CSV table of C-alpha atoms and ligand atoms in Angstrom, one decimal:
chain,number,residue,atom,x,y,z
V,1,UNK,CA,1.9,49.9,-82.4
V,2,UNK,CA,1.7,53.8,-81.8
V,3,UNK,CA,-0.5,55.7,-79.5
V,4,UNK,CA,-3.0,57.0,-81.2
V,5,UNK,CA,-3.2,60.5,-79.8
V,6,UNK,CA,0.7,61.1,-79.5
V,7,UNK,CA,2.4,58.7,-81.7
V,8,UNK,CA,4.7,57.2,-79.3
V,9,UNK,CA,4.9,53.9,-78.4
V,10,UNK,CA,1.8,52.6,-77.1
V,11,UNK,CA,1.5,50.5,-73.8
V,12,UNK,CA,-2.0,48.9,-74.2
V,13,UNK,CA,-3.9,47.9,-77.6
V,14,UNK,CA,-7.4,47.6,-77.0
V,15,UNK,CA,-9.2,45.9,-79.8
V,16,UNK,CA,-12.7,46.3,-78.6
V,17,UNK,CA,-12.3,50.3,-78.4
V,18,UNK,CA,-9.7,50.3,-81.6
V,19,UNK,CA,-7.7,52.4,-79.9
V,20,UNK,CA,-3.8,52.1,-78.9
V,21,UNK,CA,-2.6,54.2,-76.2
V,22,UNK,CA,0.4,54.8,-74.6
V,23,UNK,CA,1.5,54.9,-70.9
V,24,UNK,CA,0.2,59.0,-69.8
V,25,UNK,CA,-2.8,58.7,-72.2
V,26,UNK,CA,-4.4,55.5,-71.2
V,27,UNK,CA,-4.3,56.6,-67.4
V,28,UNK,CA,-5.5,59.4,-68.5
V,29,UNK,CA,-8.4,57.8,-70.9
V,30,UNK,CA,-9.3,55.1,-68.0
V,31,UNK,CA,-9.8,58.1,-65.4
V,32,UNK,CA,-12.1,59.5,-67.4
V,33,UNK,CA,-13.9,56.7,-68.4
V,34,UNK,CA,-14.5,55.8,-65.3
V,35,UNK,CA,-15.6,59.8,-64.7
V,36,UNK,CA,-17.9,59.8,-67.5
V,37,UNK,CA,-19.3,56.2,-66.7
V,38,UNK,CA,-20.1,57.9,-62.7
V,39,UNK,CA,-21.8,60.6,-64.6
V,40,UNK,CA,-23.5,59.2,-67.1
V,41,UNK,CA,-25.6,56.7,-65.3
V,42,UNK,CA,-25.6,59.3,-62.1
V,43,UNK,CA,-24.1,57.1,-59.6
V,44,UNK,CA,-23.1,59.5,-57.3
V,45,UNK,CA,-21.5,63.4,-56.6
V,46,UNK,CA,-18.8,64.5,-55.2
V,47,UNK,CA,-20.4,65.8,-52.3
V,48,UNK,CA,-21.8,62.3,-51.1
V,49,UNK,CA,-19.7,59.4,-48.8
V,50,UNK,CA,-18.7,56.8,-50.7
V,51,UNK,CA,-18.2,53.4,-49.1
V,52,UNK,CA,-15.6,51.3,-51.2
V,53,UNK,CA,-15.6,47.5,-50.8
V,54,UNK,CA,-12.1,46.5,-51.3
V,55,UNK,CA,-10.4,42.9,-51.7
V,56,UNK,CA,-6.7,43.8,-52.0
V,57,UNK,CA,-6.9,42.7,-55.7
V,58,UNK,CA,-6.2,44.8,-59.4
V,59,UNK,CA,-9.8,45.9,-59.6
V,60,UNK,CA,-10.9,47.0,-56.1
V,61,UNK,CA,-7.5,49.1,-55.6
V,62,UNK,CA,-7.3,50.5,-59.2
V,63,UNK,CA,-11.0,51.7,-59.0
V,64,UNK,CA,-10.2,53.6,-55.4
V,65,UNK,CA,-7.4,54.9,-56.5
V,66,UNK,CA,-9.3,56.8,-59.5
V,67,UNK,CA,-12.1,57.5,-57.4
V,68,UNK,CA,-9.1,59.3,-55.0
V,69,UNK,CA,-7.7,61.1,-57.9
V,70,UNK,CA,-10.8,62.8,-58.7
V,71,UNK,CA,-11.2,63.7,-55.2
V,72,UNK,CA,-14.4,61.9,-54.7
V,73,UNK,CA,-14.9,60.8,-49.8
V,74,UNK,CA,-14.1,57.4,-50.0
V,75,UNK,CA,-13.5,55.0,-47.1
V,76,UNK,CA,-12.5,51.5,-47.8
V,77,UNK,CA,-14.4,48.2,-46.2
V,78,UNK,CA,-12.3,45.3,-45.9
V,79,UNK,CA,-14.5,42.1,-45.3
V,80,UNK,CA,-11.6,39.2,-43.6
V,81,UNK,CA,-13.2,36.0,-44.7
V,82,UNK,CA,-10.8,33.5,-43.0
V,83,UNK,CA,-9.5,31.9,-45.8
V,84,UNK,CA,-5.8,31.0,-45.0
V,85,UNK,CA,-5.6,27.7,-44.8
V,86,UNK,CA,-3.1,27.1,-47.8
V,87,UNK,CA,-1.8,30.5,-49.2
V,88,UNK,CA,-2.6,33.0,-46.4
V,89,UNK,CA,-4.6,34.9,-48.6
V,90,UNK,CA,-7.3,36.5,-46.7
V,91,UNK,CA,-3.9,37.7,-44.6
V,92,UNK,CA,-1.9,38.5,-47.7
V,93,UNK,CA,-5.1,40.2,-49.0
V,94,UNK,CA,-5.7,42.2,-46.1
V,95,UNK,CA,-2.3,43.4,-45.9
V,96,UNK,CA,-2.1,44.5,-49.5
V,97,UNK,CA,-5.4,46.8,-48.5
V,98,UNK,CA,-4.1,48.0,-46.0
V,99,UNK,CA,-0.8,49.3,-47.2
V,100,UNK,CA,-2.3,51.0,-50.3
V,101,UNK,CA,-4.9,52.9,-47.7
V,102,UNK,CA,-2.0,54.0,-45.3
V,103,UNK,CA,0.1,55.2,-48.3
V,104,UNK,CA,-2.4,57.4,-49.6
V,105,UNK,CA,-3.8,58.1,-45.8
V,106,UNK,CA,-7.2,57.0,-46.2
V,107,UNK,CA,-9.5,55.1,-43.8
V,108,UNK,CA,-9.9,51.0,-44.1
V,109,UNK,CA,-12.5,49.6,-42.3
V,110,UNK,CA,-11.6,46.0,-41.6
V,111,UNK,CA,-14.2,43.4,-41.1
V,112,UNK,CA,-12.9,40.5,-39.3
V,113,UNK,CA,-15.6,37.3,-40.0
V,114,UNK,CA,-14.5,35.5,-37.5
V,115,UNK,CA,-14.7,38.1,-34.7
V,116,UNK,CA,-18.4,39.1,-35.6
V,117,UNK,CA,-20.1,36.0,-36.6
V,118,UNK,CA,-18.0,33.4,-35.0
V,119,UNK,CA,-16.8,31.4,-38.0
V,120,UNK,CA,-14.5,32.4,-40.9
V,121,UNK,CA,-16.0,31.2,-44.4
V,122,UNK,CA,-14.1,27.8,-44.7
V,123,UNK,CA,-15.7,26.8,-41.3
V,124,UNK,CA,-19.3,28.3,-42.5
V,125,UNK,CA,-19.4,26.7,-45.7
V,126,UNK,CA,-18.3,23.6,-44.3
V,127,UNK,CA,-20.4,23.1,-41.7
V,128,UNK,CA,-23.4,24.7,-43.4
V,129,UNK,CA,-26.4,22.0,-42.6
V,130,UNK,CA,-28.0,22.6,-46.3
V,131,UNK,CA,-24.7,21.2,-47.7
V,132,UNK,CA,-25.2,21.9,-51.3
V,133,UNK,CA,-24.4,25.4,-51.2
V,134,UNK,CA,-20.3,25.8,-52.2
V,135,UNK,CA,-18.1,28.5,-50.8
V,136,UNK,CA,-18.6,31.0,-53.2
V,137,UNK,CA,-22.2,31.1,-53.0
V,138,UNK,CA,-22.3,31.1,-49.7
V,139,UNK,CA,-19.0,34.1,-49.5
V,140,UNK,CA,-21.1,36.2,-51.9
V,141,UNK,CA,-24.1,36.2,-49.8
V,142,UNK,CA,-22.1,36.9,-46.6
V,143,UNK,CA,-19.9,39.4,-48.7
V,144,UNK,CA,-23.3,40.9,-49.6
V,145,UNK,CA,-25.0,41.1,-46.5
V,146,UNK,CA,-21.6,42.8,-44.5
V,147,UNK,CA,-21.2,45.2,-47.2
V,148,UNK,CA,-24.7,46.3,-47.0
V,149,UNK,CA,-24.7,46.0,-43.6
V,150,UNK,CA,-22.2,48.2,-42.6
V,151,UNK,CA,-23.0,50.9,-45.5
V,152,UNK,CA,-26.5,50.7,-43.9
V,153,UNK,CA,-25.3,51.6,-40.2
V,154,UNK,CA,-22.5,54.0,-40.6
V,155,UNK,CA,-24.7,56.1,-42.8
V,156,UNK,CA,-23.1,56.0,-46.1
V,157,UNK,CA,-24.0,57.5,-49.1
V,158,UNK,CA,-23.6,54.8,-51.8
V,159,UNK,CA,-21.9,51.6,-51.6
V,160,UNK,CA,-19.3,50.8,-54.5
V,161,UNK,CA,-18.0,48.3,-55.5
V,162,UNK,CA,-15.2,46.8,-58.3
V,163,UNK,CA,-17.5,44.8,-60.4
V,164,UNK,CA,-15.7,45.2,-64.2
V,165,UNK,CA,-17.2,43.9,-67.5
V,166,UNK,CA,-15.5,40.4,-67.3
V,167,UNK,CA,-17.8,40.2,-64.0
V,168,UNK,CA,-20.5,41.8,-65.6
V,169,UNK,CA,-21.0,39.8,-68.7
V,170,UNK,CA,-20.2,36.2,-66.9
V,171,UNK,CA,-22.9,36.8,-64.4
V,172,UNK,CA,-25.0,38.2,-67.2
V,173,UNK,CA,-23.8,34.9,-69.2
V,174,UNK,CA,-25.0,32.4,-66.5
V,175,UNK,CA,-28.2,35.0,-65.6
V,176,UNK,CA,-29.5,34.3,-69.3
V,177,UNK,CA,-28.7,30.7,-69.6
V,178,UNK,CA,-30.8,30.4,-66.3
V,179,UNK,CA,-33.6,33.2,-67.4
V,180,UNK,CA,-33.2,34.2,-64.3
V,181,UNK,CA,-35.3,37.3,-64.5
V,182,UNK,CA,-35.0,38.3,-60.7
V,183,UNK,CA,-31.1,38.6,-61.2
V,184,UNK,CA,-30.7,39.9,-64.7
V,185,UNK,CA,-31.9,42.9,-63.1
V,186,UNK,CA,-28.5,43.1,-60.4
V,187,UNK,CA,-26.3,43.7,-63.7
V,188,UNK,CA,-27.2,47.9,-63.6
V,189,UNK,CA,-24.4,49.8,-63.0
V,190,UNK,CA,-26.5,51.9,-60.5
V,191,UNK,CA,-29.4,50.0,-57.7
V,192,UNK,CA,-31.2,52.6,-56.1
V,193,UNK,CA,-31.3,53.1,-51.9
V,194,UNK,CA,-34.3,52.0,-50.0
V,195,UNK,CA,-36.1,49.8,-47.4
V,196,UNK,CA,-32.5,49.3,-45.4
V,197,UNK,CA,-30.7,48.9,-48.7
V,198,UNK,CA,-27.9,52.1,-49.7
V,199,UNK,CA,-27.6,52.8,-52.6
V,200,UNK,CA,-25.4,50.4,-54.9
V,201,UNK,CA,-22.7,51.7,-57.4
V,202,UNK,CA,-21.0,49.6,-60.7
V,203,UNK,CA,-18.5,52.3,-62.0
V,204,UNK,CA,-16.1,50.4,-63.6
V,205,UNK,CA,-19.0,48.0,-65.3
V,206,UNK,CA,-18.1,49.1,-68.5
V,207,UNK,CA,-14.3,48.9,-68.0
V,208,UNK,CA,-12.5,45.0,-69.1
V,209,UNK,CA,-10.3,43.1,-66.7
V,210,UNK,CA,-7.3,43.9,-68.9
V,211,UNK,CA,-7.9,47.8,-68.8
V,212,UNK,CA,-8.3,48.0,-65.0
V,213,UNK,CA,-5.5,45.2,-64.7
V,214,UNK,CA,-3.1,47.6,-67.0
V,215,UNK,CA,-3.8,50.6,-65.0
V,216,UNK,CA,-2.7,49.0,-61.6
V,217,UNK,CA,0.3,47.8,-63.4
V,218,UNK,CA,1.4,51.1,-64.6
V,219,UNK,CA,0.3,53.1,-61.8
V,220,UNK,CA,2.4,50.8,-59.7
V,221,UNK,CA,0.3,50.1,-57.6
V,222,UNK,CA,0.8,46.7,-55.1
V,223,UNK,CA,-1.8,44.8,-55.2
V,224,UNK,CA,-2.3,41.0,-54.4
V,225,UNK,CA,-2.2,38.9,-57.3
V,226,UNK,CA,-3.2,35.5,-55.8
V,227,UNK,CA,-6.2,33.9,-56.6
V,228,UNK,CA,-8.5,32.7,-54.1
V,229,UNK,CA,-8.0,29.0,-53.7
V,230,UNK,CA,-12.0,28.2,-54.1
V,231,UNK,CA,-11.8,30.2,-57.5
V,232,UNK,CA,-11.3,26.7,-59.5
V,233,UNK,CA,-14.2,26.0,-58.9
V,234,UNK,CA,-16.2,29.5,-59.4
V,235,UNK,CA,-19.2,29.3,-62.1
V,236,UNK,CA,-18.2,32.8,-62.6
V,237,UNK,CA,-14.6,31.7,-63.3
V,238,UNK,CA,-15.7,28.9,-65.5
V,239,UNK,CA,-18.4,31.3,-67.7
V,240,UNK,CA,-14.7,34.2,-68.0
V,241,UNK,CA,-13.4,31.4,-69.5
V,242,UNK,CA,-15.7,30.9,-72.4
V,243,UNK,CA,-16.2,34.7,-72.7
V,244,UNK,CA,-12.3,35.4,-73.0
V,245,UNK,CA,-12.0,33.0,-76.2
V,246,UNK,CA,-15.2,34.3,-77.4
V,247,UNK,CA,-13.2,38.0,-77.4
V,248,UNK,CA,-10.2,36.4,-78.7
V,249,UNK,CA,-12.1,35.2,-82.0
V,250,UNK,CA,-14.4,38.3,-82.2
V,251,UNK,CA,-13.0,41.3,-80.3
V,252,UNK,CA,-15.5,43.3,-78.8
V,253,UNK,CA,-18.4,41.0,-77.8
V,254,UNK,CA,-18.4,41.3,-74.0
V,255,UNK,CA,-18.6,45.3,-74.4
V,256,UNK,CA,-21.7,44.6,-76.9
V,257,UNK,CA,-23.6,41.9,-74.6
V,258,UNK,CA,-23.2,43.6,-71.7
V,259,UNK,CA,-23.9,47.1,-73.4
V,260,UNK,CA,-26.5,45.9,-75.6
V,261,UNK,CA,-28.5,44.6,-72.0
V,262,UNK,CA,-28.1,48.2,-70.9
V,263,UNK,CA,-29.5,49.7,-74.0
V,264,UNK,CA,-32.8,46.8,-74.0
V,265,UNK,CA,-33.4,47.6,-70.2
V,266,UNK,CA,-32.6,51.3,-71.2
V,267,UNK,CA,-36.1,50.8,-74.2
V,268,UNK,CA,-38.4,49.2,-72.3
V,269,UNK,CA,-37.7,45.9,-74.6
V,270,UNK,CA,-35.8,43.8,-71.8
V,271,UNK,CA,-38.5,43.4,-68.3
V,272,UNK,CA,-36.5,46.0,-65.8
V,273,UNK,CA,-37.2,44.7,-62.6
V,274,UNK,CA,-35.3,47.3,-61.0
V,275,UNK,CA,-38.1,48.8,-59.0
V,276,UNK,CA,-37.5,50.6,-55.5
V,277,UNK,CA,-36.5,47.6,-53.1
V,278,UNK,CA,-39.3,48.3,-51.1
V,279,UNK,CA,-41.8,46.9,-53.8
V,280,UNK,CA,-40.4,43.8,-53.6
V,281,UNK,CA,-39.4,43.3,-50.0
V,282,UNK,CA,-41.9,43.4,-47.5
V,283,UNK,CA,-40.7,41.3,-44.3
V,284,UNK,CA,-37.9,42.2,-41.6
V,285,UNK,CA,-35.6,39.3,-40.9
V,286,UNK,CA,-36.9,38.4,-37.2
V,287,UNK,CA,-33.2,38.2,-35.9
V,288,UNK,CA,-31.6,41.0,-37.8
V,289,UNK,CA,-33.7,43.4,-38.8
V,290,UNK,CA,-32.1,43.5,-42.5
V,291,UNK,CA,-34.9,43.4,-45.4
V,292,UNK,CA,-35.7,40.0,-46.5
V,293,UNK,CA,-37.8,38.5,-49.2
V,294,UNK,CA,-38.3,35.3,-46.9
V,295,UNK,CA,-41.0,34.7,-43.9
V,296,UNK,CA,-39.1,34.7,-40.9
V,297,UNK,CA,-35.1,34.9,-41.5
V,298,UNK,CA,-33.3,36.0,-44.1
V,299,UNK,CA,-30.4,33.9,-45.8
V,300,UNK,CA,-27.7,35.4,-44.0
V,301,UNK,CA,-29.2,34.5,-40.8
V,302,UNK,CA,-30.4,31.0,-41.9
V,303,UNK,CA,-27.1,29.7,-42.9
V,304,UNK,CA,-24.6,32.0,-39.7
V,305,UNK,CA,-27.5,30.4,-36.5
V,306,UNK,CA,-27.1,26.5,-38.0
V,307,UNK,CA,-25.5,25.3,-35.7
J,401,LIG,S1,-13.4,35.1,-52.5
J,401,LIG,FE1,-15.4,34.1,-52.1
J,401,LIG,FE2,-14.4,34.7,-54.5
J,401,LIG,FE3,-13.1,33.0,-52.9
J,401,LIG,S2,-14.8,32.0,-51.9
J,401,LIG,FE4,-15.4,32.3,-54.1
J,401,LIG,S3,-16.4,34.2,-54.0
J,401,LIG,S4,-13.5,32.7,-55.1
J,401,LIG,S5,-14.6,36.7,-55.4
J,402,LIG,ZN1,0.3,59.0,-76.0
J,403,LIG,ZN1,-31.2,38.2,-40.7
């Protein structure tokens, strides 16, 4: 396989794109991608502060290290969930961060879960009263709520985060199977600021697993490779699953799902629900302040005051 714009050997084949690339060119072609991508669905300039939510992993580092190559003000936000029971990994994680922000002497914000609410996420979602909820739902709210929460307060710009296509079309996947119309509209690249929300920003939506994965493999760069040891039993996880021998068999059908929801909500055929957060949220949480759709506290406060 030759590169298709050189004709030396090629590093990465991507069958959904037909293109083969090698080493210097597909850096080169995912940088601007990712450029054209920030552009196109006006995400954010380089005059604004970006606030980049990092995990240590492929994605999160590979995206702020693009974003740092095109010279866009990033600071990184490190939530520390606790989870270290088995593999270390929030530790691990964490260190991996933090090493790939000193090398390239930019600011990590760590979050330490245990220090602000009290209880590290294997303690929360165990001794969660409602009991159904499993860790991951629960992480992704308090993931949520701390990434917003912290953008909010220190006055950032836009919040960004790693999400890639894989992410995009498995949520999108179980969304659909659910008709869950409320969060078919989260898959936009782009969720506009308001009523204590910043703005929200998706720019490697459009980029696969395998493309950001190969870019932080030849860019060298040392991220953590472990996965979470609640990921076996992710609905997210088991949906990527289904999607990847779907691509196998007929390359090219996450790009068109997830592009094809773009294009409906794009027409006016697909009900956007993306209207200004205010419109939909009308109370104040009673103990935090933080915009809630609920009477008197929101989730995040529900499930961190059980006692
Ligand atoms: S960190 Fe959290 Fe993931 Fe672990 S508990 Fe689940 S959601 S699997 S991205
Ligand atoms: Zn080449
Ligand atoms: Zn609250």
């Amino acid at each position: 396989m030759r590169c298709r714009k050189c004709g030396e050997k090629a590093a990465i084949n991507m069958r959904q794109h037909r293109l083969s690339l090698c080493r210097p060119h597909f850096m080169q072609w995912l940088i601007d991608q990712t450029r054209h991508f920030i552009e196109k669905y006006e995400m954010f300039t380089s005059q604004e502060r970006l606030l980049v939510a990092v995990s240590g992993g492929k994605d999160s580092l590979s995206l702020w290290d693009i974003l740092w190559r095109l010279g866009y003000q990033t600071q990184g936000l490190y939530i520390d969930l606790g989870i270290d029971e088995d593999i270390n990994y929030s530790n691990e994680s964490r260190q991996h961060a933090q090493k790939f922000a000193d090398d390239r002497d930019l600011t990590l914000i760590v979050y330490k879960m245990v220090e602000k609410i009290g209880r590290n996420l294997p303690v929360l979602a165990g001794d969660n009263r409602r009991g159904k909820e499993k860790p991951c739902s629960i992480c992704g709210l308090v993931k949520r709520y701390i990434m917003n929460q912290v953008a909010h307060d220190e006055g950032y710009d836009v919040l960004v985060t790693a999400h890639n296509l894989d992410d995009e079309a498995a949520i999108l996947l179980s969304n659909t199977l659910d008709w869950s119309l409320k969060h078919l509209s989260r898959g936009q690249p782009v969720m506009p600021a308001g009523a204590g929300f910043t703005k929200k920003a998706k720019p490697f939506c459009r980029i696969s697993e395998r493309e950001s994965a190969a870019y932080a493999l030849l860019r060298e760069i040392d991220y953590y490779d472990e996965e979470c040891p609640y990921s076996k039993n992710s609905k997210q996880l088991y949906f990527k699953g289904y999607l990847n021998e779907w691509e196998d068999e007929m390359p090219g059908i996450k790009l068109r799902f997830y592009n094809n929801y773009l294009k409906a909500i794009e027409a006016g055929t697909f009900p956007n629900r993306q209207e200004s957060p205010e419109e939909l949220i009308h109370q104040q949480c009673r103990s935090c302040g933080q915009p809630t759709t609920a009477d008197r506290l929101c989730a995040f406060c529900r499930i961190t005051l059980e006692k």
